[in-house]
């Protein structure tokens, strides 16, 4: 567990970034730890399966195209290694897109380090390659949408379903949340009549959400059994996955603590605030899954996307000056058992 210990240590020493004298030490030590981990880390969990999928070229169209393109020149393991490298580059580009307006280069560097040591990246580059890659593309598309570049957003998103089909569901769901929040909170009218109308609309939404939640809690497994995701039902029973409730409760606690330190949602921090609203939705949405042990596998997939969302919030919050909230999230990753396990046993 030496590599796992190094992974946890890097998060624990992140408290040093709150002293200007130790920021440089944190950056250097983090880079050194990152290199050590990924030079020595053995293949674990799904990596052997991805190597096997190299012989099945139509598993996912765009993901398979990368494999077909690389396979004549590299052995199976090196094909996956190249894809992992591309994922690392895509992580850098997507995070950089969100934090590019920050003028403090040191803070931007620390923000990127937080991303590369996040649970999302650790699991994504070692376990869920396709979903994580598609999720990054989704968040690049979301950035374009948040900046009112709708055509660019749709064009960018068009690549994601060909890497992981489920990304399409997350994209349109997030677009709906962002559009509703934008219309009803960020650009609400200021006359009294409009405020009354807004209040009534929000009360209606609360009622609808409560009703839909009750219906879903009762009918969710039945609804899923008629969708392409029916294969996820009860899969955790054969794979021996940890019950989703055990995963969810610590994540809920970290969400509440970090949001407490982030404070009130500010209209002027438009992109960061919108991501926080989306994160809140996913926390509430995942709550429904704790009632169904048969949906553990599907809930874990949604949780994987949530980690990617939180990675962007973590990086953006640090450069925006919400450093206590960022510290809470980053310190919590020191105890992320799933990330520590996937690092390996060396």
CSV table of C-alpha atoms in Angstrom, one decimal:
chain,number,residue,atom,x,y,z
A,1,UNK,CA,0.0,0.0,0.0
A,2,UNK,CA,3.0,2.3,-0.4
A,3,UNK,CA,1.5,4.0,-3.5
A,4,UNK,CA,-1.9,4.4,-1.7
A,5,UNK,CA,-0.1,6.0,1.2
A,6,UNK,CA,1.7,8.4,-1.1
A,7,UNK,CA,-1.7,9.3,-2.7
A,8,UNK,CA,-3.2,10.0,0.7
A,9,UNK,CA,-0.1,11.9,1.8
A,10,UNK,CA,-0.3,14.3,-1.2
A,11,UNK,CA,-3.8,15.3,-0.2
A,12,UNK,CA,-3.0,15.7,3.5
A,13,UNK,CA,-0.1,18.0,2.8
A,14,UNK,CA,-2.3,20.2,0.6
A,15,UNK,CA,-3.0,22.2,3.7
A,16,UNK,CA,0.4,23.7,3.1
A,17,UNK,CA,-1.0,25.7,0.1
A,18,UNK,CA,-2.5,28.1,2.6
A,19,UNK,CA,0.9,29.3,3.5
A,20,UNK,CA,2.6,31.2,0.6
A,21,UNK,CA,6.1,29.9,1.7
A,22,UNK,CA,5.1,26.3,1.2
A,23,UNK,CA,3.2,26.5,-2.1
A,24,UNK,CA,6.3,25.8,-4.1
A,25,UNK,CA,7.1,22.8,-1.9
A,26,UNK,CA,3.6,21.4,-2.4
A,27,UNK,CA,3.8,21.8,-6.2
A,28,UNK,CA,7.2,20.1,-6.5
A,29,UNK,CA,6.4,17.2,-4.0
A,30,UNK,CA,3.1,16.6,-5.8
A,31,UNK,CA,4.7,16.3,-9.2
A,32,UNK,CA,7.3,13.9,-7.8
A,33,UNK,CA,4.6,11.8,-6.1
A,34,UNK,CA,2.5,11.7,-9.3
A,35,UNK,CA,5.5,10.5,-11.3
A,36,UNK,CA,6.3,7.8,-8.7
A,37,UNK,CA,2.7,6.5,-8.6
A,38,UNK,CA,2.3,6.2,-12.3
A,39,UNK,CA,5.7,4.7,-13.0
A,40,UNK,CA,5.2,2.0,-10.4
A,41,UNK,CA,1.5,1.4,-10.4
A,42,UNK,CA,0.5,-2.1,-11.5
A,43,UNK,CA,-2.5,-2.8,-13.8
A,44,UNK,CA,-5.6,-3.2,-11.6
A,45,UNK,CA,-9.3,-3.6,-11.8
A,46,UNK,CA,-10.7,-2.9,-15.4
A,47,UNK,CA,-7.4,-2.3,-17.1
A,48,UNK,CA,-6.9,-6.0,-18.1
A,49,UNK,CA,-10.4,-5.9,-19.5
A,50,UNK,CA,-9.7,-2.9,-21.6
A,51,UNK,CA,-6.7,-4.7,-23.0
A,52,UNK,CA,-9.0,-7.6,-23.9
A,53,UNK,CA,-11.4,-5.2,-25.6
A,54,UNK,CA,-8.6,-4.3,-28.1
A,55,UNK,CA,-9.6,-7.5,-29.9
A,56,UNK,CA,-13.2,-6.4,-30.1
A,57,UNK,CA,-13.0,-3.3,-32.3
A,58,UNK,CA,-16.7,-2.2,-32.3
A,59,UNK,CA,-17.2,-2.0,-28.5
A,60,UNK,CA,-17.7,1.8,-28.7
A,61,UNK,CA,-17.4,3.6,-32.2
A,62,UNK,CA,-14.9,6.4,-31.4
A,63,UNK,CA,-13.1,4.6,-28.6
A,64,UNK,CA,-12.8,1.6,-30.9
A,65,UNK,CA,-11.5,3.8,-33.7
A,66,UNK,CA,-8.6,4.9,-31.4
A,67,UNK,CA,-7.8,1.3,-30.8
A,68,UNK,CA,-8.0,0.3,-34.4
A,69,UNK,CA,-5.8,3.3,-35.3
A,70,UNK,CA,-3.1,2.4,-32.8
A,71,UNK,CA,-3.2,-1.4,-32.8
A,72,UNK,CA,-1.0,-2.0,-35.9
A,73,UNK,CA,1.8,-0.1,-34.3
A,74,UNK,CA,1.6,-1.0,-30.6
A,75,UNK,CA,0.9,-4.1,-28.4
A,76,UNK,CA,-2.3,-4.2,-26.4
A,77,UNK,CA,-1.0,-2.7,-23.2
A,78,UNK,CA,0.7,0.2,-25.0
A,79,UNK,CA,-2.5,1.0,-26.9
A,80,UNK,CA,-4.2,1.5,-23.6
A,81,UNK,CA,-1.2,3.5,-22.3
A,82,UNK,CA,-1.5,5.9,-25.2
A,83,UNK,CA,-5.3,6.3,-24.5
A,84,UNK,CA,-4.5,7.0,-20.8
A,85,UNK,CA,-2.0,9.7,-21.9
A,86,UNK,CA,-4.6,11.2,-24.2
A,87,UNK,CA,-7.1,11.2,-21.2
A,88,UNK,CA,-4.4,13.1,-19.2
A,89,UNK,CA,-4.1,15.7,-21.9
A,90,UNK,CA,-7.8,16.1,-22.2
A,91,UNK,CA,-8.1,16.5,-18.4
A,92,UNK,CA,-5.5,19.3,-18.6
A,93,UNK,CA,-7.2,21.1,-21.5
A,94,UNK,CA,-10.7,20.8,-20.0
A,95,UNK,CA,-9.7,22.1,-16.5
A,96,UNK,CA,-7.6,24.8,-18.1
A,97,UNK,CA,-10.6,26.0,-20.1
A,98,UNK,CA,-12.5,26.6,-16.8
A,99,UNK,CA,-9.7,28.3,-14.9
A,100,UNK,CA,-8.1,30.3,-17.8
A,101,UNK,CA,-9.4,33.6,-16.6
A,102,UNK,CA,-7.5,33.4,-13.3
A,103,UNK,CA,-4.4,35.6,-13.4
A,104,UNK,CA,-2.5,33.9,-10.6
A,105,UNK,CA,-0.3,31.2,-12.3
A,106,UNK,CA,0.7,29.5,-9.0
A,107,UNK,CA,-3.0,29.1,-8.0
A,108,UNK,CA,-3.7,27.7,-11.5
A,109,UNK,CA,-0.9,25.2,-11.1
A,110,UNK,CA,-2.2,24.1,-7.7
A,111,UNK,CA,-5.7,23.9,-9.2
A,112,UNK,CA,-4.5,21.5,-11.9
A,113,UNK,CA,-2.6,19.4,-9.3
A,114,UNK,CA,-5.9,19.1,-7.4
A,115,UNK,CA,-7.6,17.8,-10.5
A,116,UNK,CA,-4.9,15.3,-11.4
A,117,UNK,CA,-5.0,13.9,-7.8
A,118,UNK,CA,-8.8,13.9,-7.7
A,119,UNK,CA,-10.9,10.8,-7.3
A,120,UNK,CA,-12.3,11.4,-10.7
A,121,UNK,CA,-9.0,11.4,-12.5
A,122,UNK,CA,-7.6,8.5,-10.4
A,123,UNK,CA,-10.6,6.2,-11.2
A,124,UNK,CA,-11.0,7.5,-14.7
A,125,UNK,CA,-7.5,6.9,-16.0
A,126,UNK,CA,-7.2,3.5,-14.2
A,127,UNK,CA,-10.7,2.1,-14.3
A,128,UNK,CA,-13.5,3.9,-16.2
A,129,UNK,CA,-11.6,5.1,-19.2
A,130,UNK,CA,-14.6,5.5,-21.6
A,131,UNK,CA,-17.0,7.1,-19.2
A,132,UNK,CA,-14.4,9.5,-17.8
A,133,UNK,CA,-13.2,10.5,-21.3
A,134,UNK,CA,-16.8,11.1,-22.4
A,135,UNK,CA,-17.5,13.1,-19.2
A,136,UNK,CA,-14.6,15.4,-20.0
A,137,UNK,CA,-16.0,16.1,-23.4
A,138,UNK,CA,-19.4,16.7,-21.9
A,139,UNK,CA,-17.9,19.4,-19.6
A,140,UNK,CA,-16.1,21.0,-22.4
A,141,UNK,CA,-19.4,21.2,-24.2
A,142,UNK,CA,-21.0,22.6,-21.0
A,143,UNK,CA,-18.4,25.3,-20.8
A,144,UNK,CA,-19.3,26.4,-24.3
A,145,UNK,CA,-23.0,26.4,-23.4
A,146,UNK,CA,-22.4,28.4,-20.2
A,147,UNK,CA,-20.6,31.0,-22.5
A,148,UNK,CA,-23.6,31.1,-24.9
A,149,UNK,CA,-21.7,29.3,-27.6
A,150,UNK,CA,-24.5,26.9,-28.3
A,151,UNK,CA,-23.4,25.6,-31.7
A,152,UNK,CA,-19.8,24.9,-30.4
A,153,UNK,CA,-21.4,23.1,-27.4
A,154,UNK,CA,-23.5,20.8,-29.6
A,155,UNK,CA,-20.6,20.0,-32.0
A,156,UNK,CA,-18.3,19.2,-29.1
A,157,UNK,CA,-20.9,17.1,-27.3
A,158,UNK,CA,-21.5,15.1,-30.5
A,159,UNK,CA,-18.3,13.2,-29.9
A,160,UNK,CA,-19.1,12.1,-26.4
A,161,UNK,CA,-21.9,9.5,-27.1
A,162,UNK,CA,-19.5,7.7,-29.5
A,163,UNK,CA,-17.1,7.1,-26.5
A,164,UNK,CA,-19.8,6.4,-23.9
A,165,UNK,CA,-23.5,6.4,-24.8
A,166,UNK,CA,-24.7,7.4,-21.3
A,167,UNK,CA,-23.0,10.8,-21.6
A,168,UNK,CA,-25.9,12.0,-23.7
A,169,UNK,CA,-28.2,11.6,-20.8
A,170,UNK,CA,-26.0,13.6,-18.5
A,171,UNK,CA,-25.4,16.4,-21.1
A,172,UNK,CA,-29.1,17.1,-21.7
A,173,UNK,CA,-29.9,16.8,-18.0
A,174,UNK,CA,-27.3,19.4,-17.1
A,175,UNK,CA,-28.4,21.7,-20.0
A,176,UNK,CA,-31.9,21.6,-18.6
A,177,UNK,CA,-30.7,22.5,-15.0
A,178,UNK,CA,-28.5,25.3,-16.3
A,179,UNK,CA,-31.2,26.8,-18.5
A,180,UNK,CA,-33.8,26.7,-15.7
A,181,UNK,CA,-31.4,28.2,-13.1
A,182,UNK,CA,-30.3,30.9,-15.6
A,183,UNK,CA,-33.9,31.9,-16.4
A,184,UNK,CA,-35.3,31.7,-12.9
A,185,UNK,CA,-32.4,32.9,-10.8
A,186,UNK,CA,-29.5,34.6,-12.6
A,187,UNK,CA,-31.6,36.7,-15.0
A,188,UNK,CA,-34.9,37.1,-13.1
A,189,UNK,CA,-36.8,40.4,-13.4
A,190,UNK,CA,-36.7,42.8,-10.5
A,191,UNK,CA,-40.3,44.1,-10.4
A,192,UNK,CA,-42.5,42.8,-7.5
A,193,UNK,CA,-44.9,40.9,-9.8
A,194,UNK,CA,-42.1,38.9,-11.3
A,195,UNK,CA,-40.7,38.0,-7.9
A,196,UNK,CA,-44.1,36.7,-6.8
A,197,UNK,CA,-44.3,34.7,-10.0
A,198,UNK,CA,-40.8,33.3,-9.5
A,199,UNK,CA,-41.8,32.3,-5.9
A,200,UNK,CA,-44.9,30.5,-7.2
A,201,UNK,CA,-42.9,28.8,-9.9
A,202,UNK,CA,-40.3,27.6,-7.4
A,203,UNK,CA,-43.0,26.3,-5.1
A,204,UNK,CA,-44.5,24.4,-8.0
A,205,UNK,CA,-41.1,22.9,-8.9
A,206,UNK,CA,-40.6,21.8,-5.3
A,207,UNK,CA,-44.0,20.1,-5.4
A,208,UNK,CA,-43.3,18.4,-8.7
A,209,UNK,CA,-39.8,17.3,-7.5
A,210,UNK,CA,-41.3,15.8,-4.3
A,211,UNK,CA,-44.0,14.0,-6.3
A,212,UNK,CA,-41.6,12.7,-8.9
A,213,UNK,CA,-39.2,11.6,-6.2
A,214,UNK,CA,-41.9,9.5,-4.5
A,215,UNK,CA,-42.9,8.0,-7.8
A,216,UNK,CA,-39.3,7.2,-8.7
A,217,UNK,CA,-38.6,5.7,-5.3
A,218,UNK,CA,-41.5,3.3,-5.8
A,219,UNK,CA,-41.1,2.6,-9.5
A,220,UNK,CA,-37.4,3.2,-10.4
A,221,UNK,CA,-36.4,-0.5,-10.8
A,222,UNK,CA,-39.5,-1.2,-12.8
A,223,UNK,CA,-38.8,1.8,-15.1
A,224,UNK,CA,-35.2,0.8,-15.6
A,225,UNK,CA,-36.1,-2.8,-16.4
A,226,UNK,CA,-37.7,-1.5,-19.7
A,227,UNK,CA,-34.6,0.5,-20.7
A,228,UNK,CA,-31.3,-0.5,-22.3
A,229,UNK,CA,-29.8,-0.2,-18.8
A,230,UNK,CA,-31.8,-3.2,-17.5
A,231,UNK,CA,-28.6,-5.2,-17.5
A,232,UNK,CA,-27.4,-3.2,-14.5
A,233,UNK,CA,-30.1,-4.6,-12.3
A,234,UNK,CA,-28.7,-6.8,-9.5
A,235,UNK,CA,-25.3,-6.9,-11.1
A,236,UNK,CA,-23.7,-5.8,-7.9
A,237,UNK,CA,-24.9,-9.0,-6.2
A,238,UNK,CA,-22.6,-11.1,-8.5
A,239,UNK,CA,-19.7,-8.6,-8.5
A,240,UNK,CA,-19.7,-8.0,-4.8
A,241,UNK,CA,-19.7,-4.2,-5.0
A,242,UNK,CA,-19.9,-2.2,-1.8
A,243,UNK,CA,-23.5,-1.1,-1.1
A,244,UNK,CA,-24.2,2.3,-2.6
A,245,UNK,CA,-25.5,3.8,0.7
A,246,UNK,CA,-22.0,3.2,2.3
A,247,UNK,CA,-20.5,5.2,-0.6
A,248,UNK,CA,-23.1,7.9,-0.6
A,249,UNK,CA,-23.2,9.0,3.0
A,250,UNK,CA,-19.6,10.2,3.3
A,251,UNK,CA,-19.9,12.0,-0.1
A,252,UNK,CA,-23.1,13.7,1.2
A,253,UNK,CA,-21.2,14.9,4.3
A,254,UNK,CA,-18.4,16.3,2.2
A,255,UNK,CA,-20.9,18.0,0.0
A,256,UNK,CA,-22.6,19.7,3.0
A,257,UNK,CA,-19.3,20.8,4.5
A,258,UNK,CA,-17.9,22.2,1.3
A,259,UNK,CA,-21.1,24.0,0.5
A,260,UNK,CA,-21.2,25.5,3.9
A,261,UNK,CA,-17.8,27.1,3.3
A,262,UNK,CA,-18.6,28.1,-0.3
A,263,UNK,CA,-21.5,30.1,1.1
A,264,UNK,CA,-24.3,31.7,-0.8
A,265,UNK,CA,-24.5,31.2,-4.5
A,266,UNK,CA,-23.4,34.5,-6.1
A,267,UNK,CA,-24.8,35.6,-9.4
A,268,UNK,CA,-21.5,37.2,-10.4
A,269,UNK,CA,-19.7,33.8,-10.2
A,270,UNK,CA,-21.9,32.5,-12.9
A,271,UNK,CA,-20.1,29.4,-14.1
A,272,UNK,CA,-19.0,28.3,-10.7
A,273,UNK,CA,-22.5,28.9,-9.3
A,274,UNK,CA,-24.1,26.9,-12.1
A,275,UNK,CA,-21.8,24.0,-11.5
A,276,UNK,CA,-22.7,24.1,-7.8
A,277,UNK,CA,-26.4,24.0,-8.7
A,278,UNK,CA,-25.8,21.0,-10.9
A,279,UNK,CA,-23.8,19.3,-8.1
A,280,UNK,CA,-26.7,19.9,-5.7
A,281,UNK,CA,-29.1,18.3,-8.1
A,282,UNK,CA,-26.9,15.2,-8.5
A,283,UNK,CA,-26.6,14.8,-4.7
A,284,UNK,CA,-30.3,14.9,-4.3
A,285,UNK,CA,-30.9,12.6,-7.3
A,286,UNK,CA,-28.4,10.0,-6.0
A,287,UNK,CA,-30.3,9.9,-2.7
A,288,UNK,CA,-33.1,8.0,-4.4
A,289,UNK,CA,-30.7,5.1,-5.2
A,290,UNK,CA,-30.0,4.3,-1.6
A,291,UNK,CA,-33.5,2.7,-1.4
A,292,UNK,CA,-32.6,0.0,-4.1
A,293,UNK,CA,-29.7,-2.4,-3.6
A,294,UNK,CA,-30.5,-3.8,-7.1
A,295,UNK,CA,-29.4,-0.4,-8.6
A,296,UNK,CA,-25.9,-0.3,-7.0
A,297,UNK,CA,-24.2,-0.7,-10.3
A,298,UNK,CA,-26.1,2.1,-12.0
A,299,UNK,CA,-25.7,4.3,-9.0
A,300,UNK,CA,-22.0,3.8,-9.1
A,301,UNK,CA,-21.9,5.0,-12.7
A,302,UNK,CA,-23.8,8.1,-11.8
A,303,UNK,CA,-21.4,8.6,-8.9
A,304,UNK,CA,-18.5,8.3,-11.3
A,305,UNK,CA,-19.9,11.3,-13.3
A,306,UNK,CA,-20.5,13.2,-10.0
A,307,UNK,CA,-16.8,12.8,-9.2
A,308,UNK,CA,-15.9,14.4,-12.5
A,309,UNK,CA,-18.3,17.3,-11.9
A,310,UNK,CA,-16.8,17.7,-8.4
A,311,UNK,CA,-13.3,17.8,-9.9
A,312,UNK,CA,-14.2,20.9,-12.0
A,313,UNK,CA,-15.8,22.5,-8.9
A,314,UNK,CA,-12.7,21.7,-6.8
A,315,UNK,CA,-10.3,23.3,-9.4
A,316,UNK,CA,-12.5,26.3,-10.1
A,317,UNK,CA,-13.3,27.0,-6.4
A,318,UNK,CA,-9.6,27.2,-5.5
A,319,UNK,CA,-8.7,29.8,-8.2
A,320,UNK,CA,-11.9,31.7,-7.4
A,321,UNK,CA,-10.8,32.1,-3.7
A,322,UNK,CA,-13.2,29.6,-2.1
A,323,UNK,CA,-10.2,27.9,-0.6
A,324,UNK,CA,-11.8,26.5,2.6
A,325,UNK,CA,-14.4,24.6,0.6
A,326,UNK,CA,-11.7,23.4,-1.9
A,327,UNK,CA,-9.6,22.2,1.1
A,328,UNK,CA,-12.5,20.2,2.5
A,329,UNK,CA,-13.1,18.4,-0.8
A,330,UNK,CA,-9.4,17.8,-1.4
A,331,UNK,CA,-8.7,16.5,2.1
A,332,UNK,CA,-11.6,14.1,1.8
A,333,UNK,CA,-9.9,12.5,-1.2
A,334,UNK,CA,-7.1,11.4,1.1
A,335,UNK,CA,-9.6,8.8,2.5
A,336,UNK,CA,-11.2,7.8,-0.8
A,337,UNK,CA,-10.9,4.0,-0.5
A,338,UNK,CA,-11.9,3.4,-4.1
A,339,UNK,CA,-9.2,5.7,-5.4
A,340,UNK,CA,-6.5,4.2,-3.0
A,341,UNK,CA,-7.4,0.7,-4.0
A,342,UNK,CA,-7.2,1.4,-7.7
A,343,UNK,CA,-3.7,2.9,-7.3
A,344,UNK,CA,-2.4,-0.6,-6.4
A,345,UNK,CA,-0.6,-2.4,-3.6
A,346,UNK,CA,3.1,-1.5,-4.2
